[in-house]
Short mmCIF file of C-alpha atoms in Angstrom, two decimals:
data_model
loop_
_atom_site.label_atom_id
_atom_site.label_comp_id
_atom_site.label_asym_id
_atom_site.label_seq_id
_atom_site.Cartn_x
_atom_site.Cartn_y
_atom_site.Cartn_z
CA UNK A 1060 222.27 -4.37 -189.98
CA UNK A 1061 219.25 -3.20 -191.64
CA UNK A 1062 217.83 0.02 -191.58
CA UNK A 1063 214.70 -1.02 -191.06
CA UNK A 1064 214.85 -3.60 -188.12
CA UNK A 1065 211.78 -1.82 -186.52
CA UNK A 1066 208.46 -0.62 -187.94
CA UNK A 1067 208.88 3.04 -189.52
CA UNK A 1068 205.29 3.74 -190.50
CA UNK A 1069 204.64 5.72 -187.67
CA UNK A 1070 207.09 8.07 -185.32
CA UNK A 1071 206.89 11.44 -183.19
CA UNK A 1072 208.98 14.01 -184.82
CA UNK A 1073 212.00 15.51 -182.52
CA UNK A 1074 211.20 19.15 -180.87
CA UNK A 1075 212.95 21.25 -179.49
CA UNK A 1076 212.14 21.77 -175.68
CA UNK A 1077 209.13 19.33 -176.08
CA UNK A 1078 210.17 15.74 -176.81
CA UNK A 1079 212.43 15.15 -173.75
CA UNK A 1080 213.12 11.84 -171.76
CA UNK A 1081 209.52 12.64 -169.58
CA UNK A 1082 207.79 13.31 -172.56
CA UNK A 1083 208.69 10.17 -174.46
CA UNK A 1084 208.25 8.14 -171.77
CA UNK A 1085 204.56 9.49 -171.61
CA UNK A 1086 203.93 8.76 -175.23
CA UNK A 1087 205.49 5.15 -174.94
CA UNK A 1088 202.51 4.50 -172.47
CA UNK A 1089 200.33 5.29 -175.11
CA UNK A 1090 202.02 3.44 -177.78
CA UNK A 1091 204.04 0.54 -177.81
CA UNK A 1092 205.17 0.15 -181.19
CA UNK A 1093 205.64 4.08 -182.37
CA UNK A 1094 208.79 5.18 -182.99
CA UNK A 1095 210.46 8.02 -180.84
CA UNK A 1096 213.18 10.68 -181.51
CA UNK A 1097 215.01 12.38 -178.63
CA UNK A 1098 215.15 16.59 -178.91
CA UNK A 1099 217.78 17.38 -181.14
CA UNK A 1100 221.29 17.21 -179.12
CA UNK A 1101 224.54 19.11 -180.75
CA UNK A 1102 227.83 17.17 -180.85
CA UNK A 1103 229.06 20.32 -178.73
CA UNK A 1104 226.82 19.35 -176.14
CA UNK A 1105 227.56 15.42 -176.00
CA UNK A 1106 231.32 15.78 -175.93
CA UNK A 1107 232.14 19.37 -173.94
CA UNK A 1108 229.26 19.69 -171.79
CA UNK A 1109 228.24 18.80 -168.36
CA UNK A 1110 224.99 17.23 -168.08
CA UNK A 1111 224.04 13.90 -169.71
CA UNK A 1112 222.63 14.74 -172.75
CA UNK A 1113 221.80 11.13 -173.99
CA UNK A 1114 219.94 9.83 -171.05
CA UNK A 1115 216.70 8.20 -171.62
CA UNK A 1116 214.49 5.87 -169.58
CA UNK A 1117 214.51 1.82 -171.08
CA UNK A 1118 210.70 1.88 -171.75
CA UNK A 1119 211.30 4.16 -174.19
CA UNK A 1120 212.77 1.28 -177.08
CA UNK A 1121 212.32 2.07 -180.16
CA UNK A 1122 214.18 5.36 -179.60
CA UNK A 1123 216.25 7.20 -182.13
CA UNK A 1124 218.68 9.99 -180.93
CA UNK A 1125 219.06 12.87 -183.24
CA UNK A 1126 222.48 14.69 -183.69
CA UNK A 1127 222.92 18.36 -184.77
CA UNK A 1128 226.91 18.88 -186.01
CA UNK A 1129 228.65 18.85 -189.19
CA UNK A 1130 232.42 17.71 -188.15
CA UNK A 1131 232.23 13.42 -189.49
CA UNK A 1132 234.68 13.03 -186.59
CA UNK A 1133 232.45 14.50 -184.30
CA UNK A 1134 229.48 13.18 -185.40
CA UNK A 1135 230.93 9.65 -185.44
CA UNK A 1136 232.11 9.65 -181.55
CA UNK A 1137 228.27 10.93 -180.79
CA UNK A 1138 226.95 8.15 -182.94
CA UNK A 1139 229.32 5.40 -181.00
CA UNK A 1140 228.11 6.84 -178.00
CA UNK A 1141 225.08 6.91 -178.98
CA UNK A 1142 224.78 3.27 -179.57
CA UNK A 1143 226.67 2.35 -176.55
CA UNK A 1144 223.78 4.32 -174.42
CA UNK A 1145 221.43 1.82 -176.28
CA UNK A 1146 219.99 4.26 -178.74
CA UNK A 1147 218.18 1.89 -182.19
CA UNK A 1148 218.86 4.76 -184.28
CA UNK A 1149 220.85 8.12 -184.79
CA UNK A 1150 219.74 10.54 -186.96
CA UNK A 1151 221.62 13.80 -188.30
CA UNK A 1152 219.36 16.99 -188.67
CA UNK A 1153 219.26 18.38 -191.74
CA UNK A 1154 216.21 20.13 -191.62
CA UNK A 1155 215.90 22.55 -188.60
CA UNK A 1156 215.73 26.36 -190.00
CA UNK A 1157 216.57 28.01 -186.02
CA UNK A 1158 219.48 30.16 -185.83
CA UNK A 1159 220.74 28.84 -183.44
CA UNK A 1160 221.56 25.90 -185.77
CA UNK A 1161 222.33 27.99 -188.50
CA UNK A 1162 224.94 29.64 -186.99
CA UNK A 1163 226.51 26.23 -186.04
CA UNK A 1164 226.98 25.33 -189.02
CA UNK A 1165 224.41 22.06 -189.00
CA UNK A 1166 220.21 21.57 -189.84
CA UNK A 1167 218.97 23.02 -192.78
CA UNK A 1168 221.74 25.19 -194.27
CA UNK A 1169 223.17 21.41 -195.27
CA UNK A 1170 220.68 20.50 -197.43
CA UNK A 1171 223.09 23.00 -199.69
CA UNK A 1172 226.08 21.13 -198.45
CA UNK A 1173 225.18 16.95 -199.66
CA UNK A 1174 228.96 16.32 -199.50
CA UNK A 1175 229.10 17.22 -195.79
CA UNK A 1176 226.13 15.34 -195.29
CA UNK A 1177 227.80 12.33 -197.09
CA UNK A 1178 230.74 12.59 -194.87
CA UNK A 1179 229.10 12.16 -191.72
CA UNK A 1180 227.04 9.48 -193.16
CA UNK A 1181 230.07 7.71 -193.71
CA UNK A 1182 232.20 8.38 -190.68
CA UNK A 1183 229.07 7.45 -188.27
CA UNK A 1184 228.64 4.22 -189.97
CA UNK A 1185 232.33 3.10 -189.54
CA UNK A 1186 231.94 4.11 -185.94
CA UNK A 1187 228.16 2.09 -185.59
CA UNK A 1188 225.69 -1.01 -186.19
CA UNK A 1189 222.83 1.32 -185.68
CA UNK A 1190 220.57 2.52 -188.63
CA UNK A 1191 222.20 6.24 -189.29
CA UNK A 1192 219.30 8.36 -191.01
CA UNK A 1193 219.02 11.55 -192.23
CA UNK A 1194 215.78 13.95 -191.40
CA UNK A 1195 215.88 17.15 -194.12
CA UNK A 1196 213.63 19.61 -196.17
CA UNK A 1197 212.75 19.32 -199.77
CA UNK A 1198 215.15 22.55 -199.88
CA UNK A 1199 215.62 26.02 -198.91
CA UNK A 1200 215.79 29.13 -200.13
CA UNK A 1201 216.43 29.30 -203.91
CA UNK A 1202 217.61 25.53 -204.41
CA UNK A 1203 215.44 23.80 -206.78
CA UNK A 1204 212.65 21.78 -205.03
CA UNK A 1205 213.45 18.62 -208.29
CA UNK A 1206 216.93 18.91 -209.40
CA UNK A 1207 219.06 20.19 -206.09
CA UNK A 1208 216.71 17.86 -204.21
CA UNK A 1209 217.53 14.86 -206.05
CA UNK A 1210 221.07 15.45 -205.88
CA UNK A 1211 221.66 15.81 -202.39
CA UNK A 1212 219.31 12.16 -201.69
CA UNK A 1213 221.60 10.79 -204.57
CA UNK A 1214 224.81 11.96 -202.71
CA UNK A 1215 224.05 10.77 -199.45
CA UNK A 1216 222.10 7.79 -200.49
CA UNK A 1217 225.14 6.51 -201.93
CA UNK A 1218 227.28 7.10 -198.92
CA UNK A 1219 225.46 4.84 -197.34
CA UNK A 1220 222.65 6.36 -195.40
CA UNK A 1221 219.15 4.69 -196.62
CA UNK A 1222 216.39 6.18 -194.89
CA UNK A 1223 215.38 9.36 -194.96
CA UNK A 1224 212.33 11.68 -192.87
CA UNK A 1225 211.73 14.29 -195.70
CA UNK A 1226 209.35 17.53 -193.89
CA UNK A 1227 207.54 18.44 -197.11
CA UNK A 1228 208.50 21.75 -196.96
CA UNK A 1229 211.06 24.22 -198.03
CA UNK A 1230 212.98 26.06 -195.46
CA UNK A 1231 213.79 30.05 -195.93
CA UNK A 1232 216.86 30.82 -194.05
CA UNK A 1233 216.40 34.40 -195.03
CA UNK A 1234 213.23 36.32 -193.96
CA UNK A 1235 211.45 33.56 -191.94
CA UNK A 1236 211.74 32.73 -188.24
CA UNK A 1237 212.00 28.89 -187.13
CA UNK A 1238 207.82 29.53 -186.24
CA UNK A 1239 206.78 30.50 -189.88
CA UNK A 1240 209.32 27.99 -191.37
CA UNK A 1241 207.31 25.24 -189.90
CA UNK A 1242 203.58 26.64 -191.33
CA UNK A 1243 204.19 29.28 -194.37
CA UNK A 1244 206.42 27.59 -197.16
CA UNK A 1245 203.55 25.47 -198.87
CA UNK A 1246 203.42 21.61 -198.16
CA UNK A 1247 204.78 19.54 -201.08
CA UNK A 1248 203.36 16.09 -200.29
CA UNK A 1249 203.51 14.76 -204.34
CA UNK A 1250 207.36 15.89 -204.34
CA UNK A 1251 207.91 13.44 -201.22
CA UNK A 1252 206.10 10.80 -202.93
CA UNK A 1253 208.01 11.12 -206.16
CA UNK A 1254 211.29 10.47 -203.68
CA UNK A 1255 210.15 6.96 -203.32
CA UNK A 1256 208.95 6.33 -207.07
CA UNK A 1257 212.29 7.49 -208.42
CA UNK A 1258 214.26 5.55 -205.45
CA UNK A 1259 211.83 2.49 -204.33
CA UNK A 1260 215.21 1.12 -202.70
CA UNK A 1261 215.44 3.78 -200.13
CA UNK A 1262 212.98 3.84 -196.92
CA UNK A 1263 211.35 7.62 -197.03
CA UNK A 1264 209.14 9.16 -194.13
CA UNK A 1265 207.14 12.01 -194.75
CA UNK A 1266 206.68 14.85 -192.30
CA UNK A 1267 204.92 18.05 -192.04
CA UNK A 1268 201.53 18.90 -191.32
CA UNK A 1269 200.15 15.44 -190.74
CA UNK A 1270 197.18 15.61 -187.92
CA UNK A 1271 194.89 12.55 -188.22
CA UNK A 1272 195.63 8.82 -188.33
CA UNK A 1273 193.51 8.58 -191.67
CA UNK A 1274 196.41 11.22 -193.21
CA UNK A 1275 198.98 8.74 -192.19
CA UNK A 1276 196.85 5.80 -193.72
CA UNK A 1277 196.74 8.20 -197.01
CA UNK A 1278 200.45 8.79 -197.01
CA UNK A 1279 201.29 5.01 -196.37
CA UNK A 1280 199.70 4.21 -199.63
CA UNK A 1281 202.74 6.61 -200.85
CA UNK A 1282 205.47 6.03 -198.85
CA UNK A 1283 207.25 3.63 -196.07
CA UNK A 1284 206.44 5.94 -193.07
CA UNK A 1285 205.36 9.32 -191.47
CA UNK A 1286 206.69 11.23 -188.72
CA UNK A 1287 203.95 13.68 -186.41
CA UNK A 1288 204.74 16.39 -184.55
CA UNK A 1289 203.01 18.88 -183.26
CA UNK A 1290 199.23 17.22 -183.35
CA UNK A 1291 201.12 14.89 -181.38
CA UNK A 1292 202.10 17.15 -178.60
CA UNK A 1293 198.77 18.89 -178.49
CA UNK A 1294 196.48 15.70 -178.81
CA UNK A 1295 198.42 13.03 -177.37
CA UNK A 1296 195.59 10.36 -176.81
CA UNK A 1297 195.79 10.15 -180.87
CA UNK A 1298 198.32 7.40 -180.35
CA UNK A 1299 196.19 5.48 -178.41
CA UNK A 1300 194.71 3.58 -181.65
CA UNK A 1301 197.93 3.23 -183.56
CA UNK A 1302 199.20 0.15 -182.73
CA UNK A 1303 196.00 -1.57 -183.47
CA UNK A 1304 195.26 0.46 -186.68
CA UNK A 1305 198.54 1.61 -188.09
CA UNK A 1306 201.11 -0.98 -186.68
CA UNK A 1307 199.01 -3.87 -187.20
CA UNK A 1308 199.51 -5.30 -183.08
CA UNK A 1309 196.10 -7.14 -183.25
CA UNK A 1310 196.90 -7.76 -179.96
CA UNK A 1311 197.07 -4.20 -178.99
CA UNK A 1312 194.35 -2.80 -176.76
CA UNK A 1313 194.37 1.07 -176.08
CA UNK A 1314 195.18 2.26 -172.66
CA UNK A 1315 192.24 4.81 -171.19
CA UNK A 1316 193.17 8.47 -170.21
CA UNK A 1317 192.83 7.53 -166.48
CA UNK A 1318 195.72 4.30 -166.82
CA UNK A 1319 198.01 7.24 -168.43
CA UNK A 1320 197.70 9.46 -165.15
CA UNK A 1321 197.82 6.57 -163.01
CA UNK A 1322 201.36 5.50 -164.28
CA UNK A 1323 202.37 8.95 -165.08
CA UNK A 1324 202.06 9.95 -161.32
CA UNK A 1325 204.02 6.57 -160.47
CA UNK A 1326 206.70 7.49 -163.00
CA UNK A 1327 206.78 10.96 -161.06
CA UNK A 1328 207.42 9.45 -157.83
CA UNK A 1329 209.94 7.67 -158.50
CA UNK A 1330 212.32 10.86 -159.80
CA UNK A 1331 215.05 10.89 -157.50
CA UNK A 1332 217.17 13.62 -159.72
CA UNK A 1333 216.81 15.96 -156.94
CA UNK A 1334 216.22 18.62 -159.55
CA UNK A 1335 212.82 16.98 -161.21
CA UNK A 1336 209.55 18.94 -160.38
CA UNK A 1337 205.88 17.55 -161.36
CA UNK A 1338 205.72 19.86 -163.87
CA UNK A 1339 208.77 18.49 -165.68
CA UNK A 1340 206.65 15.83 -166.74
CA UNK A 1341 203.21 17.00 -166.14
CA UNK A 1342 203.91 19.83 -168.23
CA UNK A 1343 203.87 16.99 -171.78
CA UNK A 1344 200.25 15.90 -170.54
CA UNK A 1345 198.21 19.22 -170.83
CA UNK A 1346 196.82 18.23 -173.77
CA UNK A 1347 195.46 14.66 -172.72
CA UNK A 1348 191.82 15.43 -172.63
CA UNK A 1349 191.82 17.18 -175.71
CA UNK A 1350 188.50 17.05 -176.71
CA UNK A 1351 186.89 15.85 -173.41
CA UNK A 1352 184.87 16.68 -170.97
CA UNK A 1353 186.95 18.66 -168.66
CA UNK A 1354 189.66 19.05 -170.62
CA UNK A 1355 189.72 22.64 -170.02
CA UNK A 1356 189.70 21.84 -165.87
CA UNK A 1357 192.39 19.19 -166.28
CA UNK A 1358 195.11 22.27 -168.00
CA UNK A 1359 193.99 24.98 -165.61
CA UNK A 1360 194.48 22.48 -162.60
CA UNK A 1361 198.35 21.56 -164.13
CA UNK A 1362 199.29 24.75 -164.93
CA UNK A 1363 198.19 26.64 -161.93
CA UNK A 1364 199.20 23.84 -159.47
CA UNK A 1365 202.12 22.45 -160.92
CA UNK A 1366 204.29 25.41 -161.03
CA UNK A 1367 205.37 27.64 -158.10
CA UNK A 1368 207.21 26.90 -155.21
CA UNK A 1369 205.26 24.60 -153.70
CA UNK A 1370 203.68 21.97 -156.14
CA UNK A 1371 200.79 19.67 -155.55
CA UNK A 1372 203.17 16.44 -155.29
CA UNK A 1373 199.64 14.52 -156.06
CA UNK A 1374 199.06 16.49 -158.91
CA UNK A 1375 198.06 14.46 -161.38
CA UNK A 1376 195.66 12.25 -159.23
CA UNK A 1377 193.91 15.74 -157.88
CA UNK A 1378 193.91 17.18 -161.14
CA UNK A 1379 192.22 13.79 -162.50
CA UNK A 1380 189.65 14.15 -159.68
CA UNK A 1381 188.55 17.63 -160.78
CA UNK A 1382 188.16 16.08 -164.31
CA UNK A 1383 185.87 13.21 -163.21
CA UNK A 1384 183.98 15.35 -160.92
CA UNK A 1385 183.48 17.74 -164.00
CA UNK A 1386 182.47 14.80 -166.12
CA UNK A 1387 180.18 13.59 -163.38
CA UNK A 1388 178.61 16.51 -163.23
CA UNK A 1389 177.63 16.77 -167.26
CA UNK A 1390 176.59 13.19 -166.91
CA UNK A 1391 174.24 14.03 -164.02
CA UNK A 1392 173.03 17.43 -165.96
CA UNK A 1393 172.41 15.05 -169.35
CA UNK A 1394 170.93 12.63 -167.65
CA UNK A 1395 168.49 15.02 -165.84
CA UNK A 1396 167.86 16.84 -169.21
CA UNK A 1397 166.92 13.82 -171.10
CA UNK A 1398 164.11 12.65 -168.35
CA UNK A 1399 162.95 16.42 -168.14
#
């Protein structure tokens, strides 16, 4: 199967504690054609815990599930369940700096470990159809940003694996926190780009740092595809344009702000996990009227009534009322200005 049965030039990056099943589900309403990554899920988790770690709701397609672990058996029964829970991709994590990871013995510290990288690339193949891709650093620590870099895409290139997300920075496993490993090592865009010079056969992403659509149009002209996090999160309405200007979908027409919360409070609903709360989901939207008019209302409203012990159930229809009234209001106060 190819790696690249599904258009790569544009995906949301997997967080931690952000890009959950509500969350992506949220997004996919915005855009069709992006591709999504689950929060990263440990092989511990999948095959000794409790809850169902690999649930996801079917509008969410294209959907890529990413795996922290670094045992190729274990990885390889994740990936076949994986796949057997629908997933289009599975993706090992190579690239998260938390210590929580580190201490597991998976994420970044394996960008000094290719081989082990290699092996799970193999083993996860055997066991799937899927695409299996790799998301990693340009290093960390003291590894050299050309030479060790090179070596661990040649090693686990040729195991197999044949796309890689590349976050343009080094991590530093000593002396930084996860926080400042994601904003103070410098960005390294031209080092990404010289990836897919010196291997034009592989698919590369780049990641890190990326906040506008005209960025991602910059790095296209560079590489195959780029991966958005965190703009993402706070401005989600940016994917609102991207299948009509990034994905090429001339059919694509963007969905207003006012759609979103319609189906959003549908989708919340419909929850019958007797454990879901409005804010589960409401809590990914605080950051849709970024920019607006009453943007400011619309995240007090959430926050203060979507919490608590007893949550507004309507909450995103009341909380969309206070915006419109807002914007009403400015309308009204323009329009009066303008005659004055």
């Amino acid at each position: 199967m190819s790696d690249i049965s599904f258009n790569r030039k544009l995906s949301v990056a997997p967080m931690l504690d952000w890009t959950d099943r509500h969350c992506r589900f949220f997004l996919r309403l915005l855009s069709k054609h992006t591709l999504l990554y689950t929060e990263m899920v440990t092989t511990g988790a999948i095959i000794y815990g409790k809850g169902d770690y690999l649930g996801f709701n079917t509008e969410e397609h294209p959907v890529a599930v990413q795996l922290g672990g670094s045992a190729p058996s274990d990885m390889a029964k994740c990936a076949e369940l994986s796949q057997e829970r629908g997933y289009d991709e599975v993706n090992i994590n190579v690239g998260c700096p938390s210590d929580r990871v580190k201490n597991g013995s998976f994420g970044a510290c394996l960008m000094a470990q290719p081989d082990v990288v290699a092996s799970c690339v193999k083993a996860m193949q055997s066991a799937v159809d899927i695409p299996v891709t790799v998301k990693c650093r340009i290093g960390i620590d003291d590894m050299d940003e050309d030479e060790d870099f090179a070596r661990f895409i040649d090693i686990v290139a040729d195991a197999g694996c044949k796309t890689f997300i590349v976050h343009a920075r080094k991590a530093w496993l000593q002396g930084l926190s996860p926080k400042e490993n994601r904003e103070v090592p410098p960005l390294n865009y031209p080092r990404v780009y010289n990836l897919k010079k010196t291997r034009p056969d592989l698919s590369i992403s780049i990641n890190g740092g990326i906040k506008t659509l005209d960025d991602v149009n910059t790095h296209l002209l560079n590489v195959d595809g780029v991966m958005m996090g965190r703009e993402v999160y706070a401005n989600p309405y940016i994917l609102a344009n991207v299948d009509s200007t990034i994905m090429g979908d001339e059919s694509a027409h963007g969905i207003s702000r006012r759609e979103v919360v319609m189906q959003m409070q549908q989708y919340i609903e419909r929850q019958e996990d007797p454990y879901f709360k409005p804010w589960h989901a409401a809590r990914h939207m605080l950051g849709l009227f970024q920019g607006q008019a009453g943007g400011r209302i619309w995240r007090r409203y959430l926050s203060q009534n979507g919490t608590g012990k007893n949550p507004d159930p309507n909450l995103l229809m009341n909380g969309l009322a206070e915006v419109e009234n807002a914007q009403r209001e400015i309308d009204l106060y323009n329009k009066a200005k303008a005659n004055a």
